PDB file of C-alpha atoms in Angstrom:
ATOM      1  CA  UNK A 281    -218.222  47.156  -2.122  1.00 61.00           C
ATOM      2  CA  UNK A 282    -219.159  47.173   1.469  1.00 89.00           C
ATOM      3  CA  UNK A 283    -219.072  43.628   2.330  1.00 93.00           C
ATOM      4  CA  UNK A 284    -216.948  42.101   5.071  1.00 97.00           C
ATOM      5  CA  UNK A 285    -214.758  39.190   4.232  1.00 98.00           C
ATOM      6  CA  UNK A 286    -213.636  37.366   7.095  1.00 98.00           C
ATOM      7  CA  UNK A 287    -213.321  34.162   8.023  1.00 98.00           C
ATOM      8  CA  UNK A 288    -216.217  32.546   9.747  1.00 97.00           C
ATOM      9  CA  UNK A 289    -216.124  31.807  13.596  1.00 97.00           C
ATOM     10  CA  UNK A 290    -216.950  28.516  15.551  1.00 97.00           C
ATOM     11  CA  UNK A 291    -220.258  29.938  17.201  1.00 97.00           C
ATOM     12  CA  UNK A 292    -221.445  30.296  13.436  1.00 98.00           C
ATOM     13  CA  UNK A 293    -222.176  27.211  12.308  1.00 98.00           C
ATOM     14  CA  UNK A 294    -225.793  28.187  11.784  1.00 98.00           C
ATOM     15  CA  UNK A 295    -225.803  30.745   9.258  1.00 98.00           C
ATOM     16  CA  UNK A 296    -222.374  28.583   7.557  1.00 98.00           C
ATOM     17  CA  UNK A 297    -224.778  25.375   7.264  1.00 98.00           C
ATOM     18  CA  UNK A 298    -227.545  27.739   5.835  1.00 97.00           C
ATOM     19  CA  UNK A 299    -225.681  29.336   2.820  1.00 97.00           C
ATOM     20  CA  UNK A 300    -223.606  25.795   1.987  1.00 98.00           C
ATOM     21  CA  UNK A 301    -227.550  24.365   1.301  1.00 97.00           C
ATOM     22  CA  UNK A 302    -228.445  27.751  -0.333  1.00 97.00           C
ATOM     23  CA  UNK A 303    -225.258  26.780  -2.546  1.00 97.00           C
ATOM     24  CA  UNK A 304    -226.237  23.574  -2.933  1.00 97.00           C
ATOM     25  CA  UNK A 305    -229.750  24.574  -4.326  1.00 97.00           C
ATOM     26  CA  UNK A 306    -228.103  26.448  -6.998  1.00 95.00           C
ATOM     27  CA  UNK A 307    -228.756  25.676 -10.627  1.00 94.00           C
ATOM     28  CA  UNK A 308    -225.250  25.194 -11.488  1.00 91.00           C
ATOM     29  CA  UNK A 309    -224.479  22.815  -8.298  1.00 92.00           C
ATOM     30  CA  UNK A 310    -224.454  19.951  -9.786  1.00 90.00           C
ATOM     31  CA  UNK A 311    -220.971  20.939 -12.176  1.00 89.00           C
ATOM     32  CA  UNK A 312    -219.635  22.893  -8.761  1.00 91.00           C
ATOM     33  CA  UNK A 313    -220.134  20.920  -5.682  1.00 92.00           C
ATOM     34  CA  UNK A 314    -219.740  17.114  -5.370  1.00 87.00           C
ATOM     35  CA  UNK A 315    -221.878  17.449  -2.505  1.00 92.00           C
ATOM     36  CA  UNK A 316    -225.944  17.148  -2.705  1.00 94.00           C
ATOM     37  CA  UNK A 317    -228.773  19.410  -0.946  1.00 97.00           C
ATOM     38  CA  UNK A 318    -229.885  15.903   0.240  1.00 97.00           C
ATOM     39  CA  UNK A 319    -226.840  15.087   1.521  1.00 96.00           C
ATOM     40  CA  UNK A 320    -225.726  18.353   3.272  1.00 97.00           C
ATOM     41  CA  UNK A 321    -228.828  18.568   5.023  1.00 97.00           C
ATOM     42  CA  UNK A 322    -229.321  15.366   6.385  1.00 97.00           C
ATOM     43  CA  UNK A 323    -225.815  15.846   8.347  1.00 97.00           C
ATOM     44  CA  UNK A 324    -226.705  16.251  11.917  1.00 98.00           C
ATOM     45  CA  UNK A 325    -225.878  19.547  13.598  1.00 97.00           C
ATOM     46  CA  UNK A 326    -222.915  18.080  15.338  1.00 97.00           C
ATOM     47  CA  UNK A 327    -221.191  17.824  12.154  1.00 97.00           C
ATOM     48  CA  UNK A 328    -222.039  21.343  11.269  1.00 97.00           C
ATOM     49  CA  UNK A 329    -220.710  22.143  14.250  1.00 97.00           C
ATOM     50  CA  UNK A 330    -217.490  20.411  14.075  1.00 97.00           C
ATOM     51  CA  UNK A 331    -217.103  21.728  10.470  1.00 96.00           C
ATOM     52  CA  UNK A 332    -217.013  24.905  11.432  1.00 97.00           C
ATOM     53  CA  UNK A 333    -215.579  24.451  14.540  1.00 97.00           C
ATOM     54  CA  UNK A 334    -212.066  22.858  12.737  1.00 96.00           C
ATOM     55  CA  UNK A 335    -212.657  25.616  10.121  1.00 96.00           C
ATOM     56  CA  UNK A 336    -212.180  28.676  12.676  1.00 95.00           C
ATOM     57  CA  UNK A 337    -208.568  27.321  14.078  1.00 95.00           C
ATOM     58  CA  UNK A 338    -207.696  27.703  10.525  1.00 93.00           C
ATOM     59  CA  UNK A 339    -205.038  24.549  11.221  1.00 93.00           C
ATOM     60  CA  UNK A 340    -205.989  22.691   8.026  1.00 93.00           C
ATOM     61  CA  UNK A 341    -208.550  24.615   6.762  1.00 96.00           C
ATOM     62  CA  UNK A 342    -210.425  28.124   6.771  1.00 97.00           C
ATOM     63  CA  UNK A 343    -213.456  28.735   5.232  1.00 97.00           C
ATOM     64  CA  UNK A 344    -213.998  32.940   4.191  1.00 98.00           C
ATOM     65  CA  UNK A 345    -217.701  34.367   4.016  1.00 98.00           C
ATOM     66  CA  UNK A 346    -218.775  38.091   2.293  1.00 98.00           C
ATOM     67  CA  UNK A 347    -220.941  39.548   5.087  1.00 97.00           C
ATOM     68  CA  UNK A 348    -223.347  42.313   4.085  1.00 95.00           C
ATOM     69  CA  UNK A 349    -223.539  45.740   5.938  1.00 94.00           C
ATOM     70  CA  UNK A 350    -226.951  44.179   7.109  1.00 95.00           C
ATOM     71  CA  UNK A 351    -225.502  40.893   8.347  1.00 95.00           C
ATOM     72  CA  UNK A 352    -226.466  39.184   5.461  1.00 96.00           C
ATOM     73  CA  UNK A 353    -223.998  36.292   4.547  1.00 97.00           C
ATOM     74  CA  UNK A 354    -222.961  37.040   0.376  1.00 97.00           C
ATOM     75  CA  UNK A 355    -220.567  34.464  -0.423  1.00 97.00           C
ATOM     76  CA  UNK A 356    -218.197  31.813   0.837  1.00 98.00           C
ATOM     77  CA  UNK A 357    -214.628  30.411  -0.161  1.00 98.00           C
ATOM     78  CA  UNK A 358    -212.913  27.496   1.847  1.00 97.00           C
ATOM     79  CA  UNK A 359    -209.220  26.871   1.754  1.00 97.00           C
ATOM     80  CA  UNK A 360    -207.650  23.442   2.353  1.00 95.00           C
ATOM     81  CA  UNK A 361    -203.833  22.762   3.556  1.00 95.00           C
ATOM     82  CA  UNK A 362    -202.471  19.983   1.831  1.00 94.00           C
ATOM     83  CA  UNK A 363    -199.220  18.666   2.328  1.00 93.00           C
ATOM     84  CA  UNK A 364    -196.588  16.178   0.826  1.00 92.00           C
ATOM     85  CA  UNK A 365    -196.973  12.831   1.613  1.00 84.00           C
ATOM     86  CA  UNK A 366    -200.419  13.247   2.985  1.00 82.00           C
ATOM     87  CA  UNK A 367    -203.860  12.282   0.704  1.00 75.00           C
ATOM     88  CA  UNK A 368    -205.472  15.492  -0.601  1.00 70.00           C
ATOM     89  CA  UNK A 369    -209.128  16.116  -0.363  1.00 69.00           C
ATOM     90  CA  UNK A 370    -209.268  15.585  -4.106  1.00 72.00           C
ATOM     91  CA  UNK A 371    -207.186  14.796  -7.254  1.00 67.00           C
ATOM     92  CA  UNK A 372    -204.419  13.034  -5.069  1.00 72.00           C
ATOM     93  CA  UNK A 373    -201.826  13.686  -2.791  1.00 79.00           C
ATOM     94  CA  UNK A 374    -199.824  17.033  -3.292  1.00 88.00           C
ATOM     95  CA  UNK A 375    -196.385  17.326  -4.330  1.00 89.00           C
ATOM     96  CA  UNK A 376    -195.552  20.614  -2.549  1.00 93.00           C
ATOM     97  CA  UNK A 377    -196.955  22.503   0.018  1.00 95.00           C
ATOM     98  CA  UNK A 378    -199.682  24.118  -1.039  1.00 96.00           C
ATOM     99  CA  UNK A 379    -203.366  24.925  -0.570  1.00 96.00           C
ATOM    100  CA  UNK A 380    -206.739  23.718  -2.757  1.00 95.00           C
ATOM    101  CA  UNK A 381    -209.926  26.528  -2.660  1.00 97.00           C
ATOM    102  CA  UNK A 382    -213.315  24.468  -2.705  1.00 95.00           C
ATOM    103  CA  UNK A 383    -216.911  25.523  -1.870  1.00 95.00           C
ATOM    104  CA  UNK A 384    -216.657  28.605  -3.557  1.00 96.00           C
ATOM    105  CA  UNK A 385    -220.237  30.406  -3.646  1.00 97.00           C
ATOM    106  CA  UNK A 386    -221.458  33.412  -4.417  1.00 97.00           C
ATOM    107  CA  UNK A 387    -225.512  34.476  -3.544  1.00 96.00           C
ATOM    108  CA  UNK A 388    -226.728  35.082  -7.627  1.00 95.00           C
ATOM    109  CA  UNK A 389    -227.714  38.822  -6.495  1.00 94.00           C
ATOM    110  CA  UNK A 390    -224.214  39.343  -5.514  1.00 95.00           C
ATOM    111  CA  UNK A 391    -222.936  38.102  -8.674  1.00 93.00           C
ATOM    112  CA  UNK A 392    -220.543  40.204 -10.663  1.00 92.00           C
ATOM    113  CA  UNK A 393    -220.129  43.084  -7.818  1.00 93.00           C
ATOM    114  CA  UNK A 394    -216.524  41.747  -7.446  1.00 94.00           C
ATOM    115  CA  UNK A 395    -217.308  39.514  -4.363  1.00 96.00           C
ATOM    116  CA  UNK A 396    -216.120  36.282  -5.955  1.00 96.00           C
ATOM    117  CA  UNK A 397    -212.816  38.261  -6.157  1.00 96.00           C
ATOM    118  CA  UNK A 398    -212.662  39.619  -2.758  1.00 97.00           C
ATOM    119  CA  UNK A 399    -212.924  36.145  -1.704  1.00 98.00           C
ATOM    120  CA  UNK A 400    -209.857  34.680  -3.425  1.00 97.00           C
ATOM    121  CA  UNK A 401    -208.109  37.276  -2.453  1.00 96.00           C
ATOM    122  CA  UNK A 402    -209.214  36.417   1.499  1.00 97.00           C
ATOM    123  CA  UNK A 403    -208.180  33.037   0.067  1.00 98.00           C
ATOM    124  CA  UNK A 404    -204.619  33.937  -1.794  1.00 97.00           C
ATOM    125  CA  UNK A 405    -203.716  36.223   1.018  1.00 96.00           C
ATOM    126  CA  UNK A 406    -204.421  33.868   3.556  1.00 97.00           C
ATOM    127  CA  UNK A 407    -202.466  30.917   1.576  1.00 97.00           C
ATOM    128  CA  UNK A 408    -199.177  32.825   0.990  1.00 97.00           C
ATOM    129  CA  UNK A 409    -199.249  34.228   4.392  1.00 96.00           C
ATOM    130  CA  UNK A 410    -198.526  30.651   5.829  1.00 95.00           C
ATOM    131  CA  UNK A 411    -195.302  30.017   7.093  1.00 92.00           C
ATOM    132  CA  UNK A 412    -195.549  26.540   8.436  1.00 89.00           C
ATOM    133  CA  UNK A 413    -196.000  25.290   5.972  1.00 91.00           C
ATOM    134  CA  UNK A 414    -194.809  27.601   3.247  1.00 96.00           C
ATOM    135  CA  UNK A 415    -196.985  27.358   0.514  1.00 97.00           C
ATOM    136  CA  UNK A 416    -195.515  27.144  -2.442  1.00 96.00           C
ATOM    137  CA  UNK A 417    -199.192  26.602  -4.789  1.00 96.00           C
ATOM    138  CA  UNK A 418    -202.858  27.042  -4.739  1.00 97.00           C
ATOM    139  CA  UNK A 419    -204.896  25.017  -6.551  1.00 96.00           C
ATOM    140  CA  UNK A 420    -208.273  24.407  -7.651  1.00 96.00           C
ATOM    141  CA  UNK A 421    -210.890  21.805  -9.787  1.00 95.00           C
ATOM    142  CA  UNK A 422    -213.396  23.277 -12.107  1.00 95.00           C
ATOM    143  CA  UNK A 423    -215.693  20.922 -13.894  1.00 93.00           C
ATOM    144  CA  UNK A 424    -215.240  20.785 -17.914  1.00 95.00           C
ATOM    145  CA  UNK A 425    -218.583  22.391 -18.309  1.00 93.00           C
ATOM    146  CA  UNK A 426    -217.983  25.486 -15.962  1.00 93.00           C
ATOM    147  CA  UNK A 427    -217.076  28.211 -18.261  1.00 93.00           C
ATOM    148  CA  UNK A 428    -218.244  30.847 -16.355  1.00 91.00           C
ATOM    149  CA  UNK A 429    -215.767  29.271 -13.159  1.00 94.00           C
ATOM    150  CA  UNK A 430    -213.428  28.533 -16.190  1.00 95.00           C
ATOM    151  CA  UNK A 431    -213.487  32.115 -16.840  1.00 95.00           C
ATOM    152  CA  UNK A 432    -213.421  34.204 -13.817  1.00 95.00           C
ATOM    153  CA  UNK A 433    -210.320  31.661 -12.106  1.00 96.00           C
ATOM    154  CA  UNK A 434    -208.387  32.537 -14.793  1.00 96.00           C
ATOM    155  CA  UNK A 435    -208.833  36.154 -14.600  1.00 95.00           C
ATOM    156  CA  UNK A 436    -207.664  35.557 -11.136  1.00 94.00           C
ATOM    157  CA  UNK A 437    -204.226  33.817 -12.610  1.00 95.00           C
ATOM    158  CA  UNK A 438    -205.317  30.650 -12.317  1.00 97.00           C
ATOM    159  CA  UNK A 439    -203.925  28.338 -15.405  1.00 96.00           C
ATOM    160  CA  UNK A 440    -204.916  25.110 -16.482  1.00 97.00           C
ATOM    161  CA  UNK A 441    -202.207  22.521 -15.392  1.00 95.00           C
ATOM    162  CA  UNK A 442    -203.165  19.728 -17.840  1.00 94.00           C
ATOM    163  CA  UNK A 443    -203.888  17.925 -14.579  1.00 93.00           C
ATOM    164  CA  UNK A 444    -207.772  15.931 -15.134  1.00 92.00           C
ATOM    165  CA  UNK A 445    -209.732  13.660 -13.320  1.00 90.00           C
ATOM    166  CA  UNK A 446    -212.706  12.336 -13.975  1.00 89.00           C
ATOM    167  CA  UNK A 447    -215.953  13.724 -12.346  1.00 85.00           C
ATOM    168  CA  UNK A 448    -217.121  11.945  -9.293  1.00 79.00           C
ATOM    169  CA  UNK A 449    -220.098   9.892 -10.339  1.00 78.00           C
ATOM    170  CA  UNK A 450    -220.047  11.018 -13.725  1.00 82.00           C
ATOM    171  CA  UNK A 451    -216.872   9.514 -15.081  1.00 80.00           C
ATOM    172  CA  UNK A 452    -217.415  10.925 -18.780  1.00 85.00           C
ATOM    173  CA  UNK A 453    -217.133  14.490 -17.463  1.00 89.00           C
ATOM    174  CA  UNK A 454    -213.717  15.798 -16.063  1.00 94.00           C
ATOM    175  CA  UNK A 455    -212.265  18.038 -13.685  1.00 93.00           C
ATOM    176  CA  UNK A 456    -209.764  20.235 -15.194  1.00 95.00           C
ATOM    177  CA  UNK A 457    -206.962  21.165 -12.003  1.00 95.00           C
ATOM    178  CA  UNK A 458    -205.924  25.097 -12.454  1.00 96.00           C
ATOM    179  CA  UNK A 459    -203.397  26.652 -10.451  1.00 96.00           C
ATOM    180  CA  UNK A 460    -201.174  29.481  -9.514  1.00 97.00           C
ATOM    181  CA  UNK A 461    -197.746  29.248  -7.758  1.00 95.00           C
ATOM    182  CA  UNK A 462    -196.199  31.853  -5.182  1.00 91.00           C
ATOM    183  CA  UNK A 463    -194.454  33.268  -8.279  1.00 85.00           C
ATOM    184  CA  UNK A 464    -197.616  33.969 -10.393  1.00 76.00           C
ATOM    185  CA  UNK A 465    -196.699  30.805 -12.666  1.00 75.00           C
ATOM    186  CA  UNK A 466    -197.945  27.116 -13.158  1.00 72.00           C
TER     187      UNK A 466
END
């Protein structure tokens, strides 16, 4: 594999609002993202901007792309911080430090080259590296219906935590949490 993963810098914002509609296009968006194409790209630059902008300080959050020898963005992962005591982006306030992967997109000519896991490892390395905070967990939500996500996070060691929540706008369809901690268990 010859791509680049890295994360994605503040003058970027461009080519990162680009492939998050491209992802958002996707057949199987509905189940992945609760974002629309609608939505996404009736946000105004600025808030691409700032996205991205918050996104490169990798503070609270850092978002990884697969770059192609050719410049061509692949793929894209984004990590979240989430602490104790403080709302998470989804599913509740976290227990322990730890960090929650979202936005995780892959261009379907890419697909099964290994880029989806040279992303979470961007993603897991980047996570356990942390030392304020430490994280202790990573986490993610994969919709009930996802058994292709289902399938490839837990080749990755992710494990089903019996954590659910229903699906946002679709309460009859859940969210099934899976996670790994720094030791490799849930």
């Amino acid at each position: 594999m010859e791509h680049i993963i890295r994360p994605v810098r503040a003058d970027e914002w461009q080519q990162f609002k680009a492939l998050r509609l491209t992802a958002l296009l996707d057949p199987a968006a509905p189940i992945a993202f609760l974002d629309t194409y609608e939505n996404a790209s009736a946000q105004p630059d600025s808030s691409w901007q700032e996205r991205v902008r918050r996104s490169s300080e990798g503070k609270t959050v850092l978002a990884f792309i697969a770059e192609c020898p050719d410049g061509e963005w692949a793929g894209t992962v984004t990590v979240l911080i989430e602490l104790p005591g403080v709302e998470g982006s989804f599913g509740g306030p976290a227990s322990i430090p730890q960090t929650h992967i979202v936005g995780v997109f892959v261009s379907p000519e890419h697909r099964g080259t290994g880029l989806t896991q040279a992303l979470f490892r961007a993603a897991l390395d980047w996570s356990w590296s942390l030392s304020d905070p430490r994280i202790e967990r990573v986490r993610l939500y994969v919709h009930q219906d996802n058994l292709r996500a289902q399938g490839l996070y837990g080749k990755l060691g992710f494990e089903r935590t019996g954590i659910t929540i229903p699906m946002e706008g679709d309460p009859s369809a859940l969210e099934y949490e899976m996670a790994i901690n720094r030791d490799g268990t849930v």
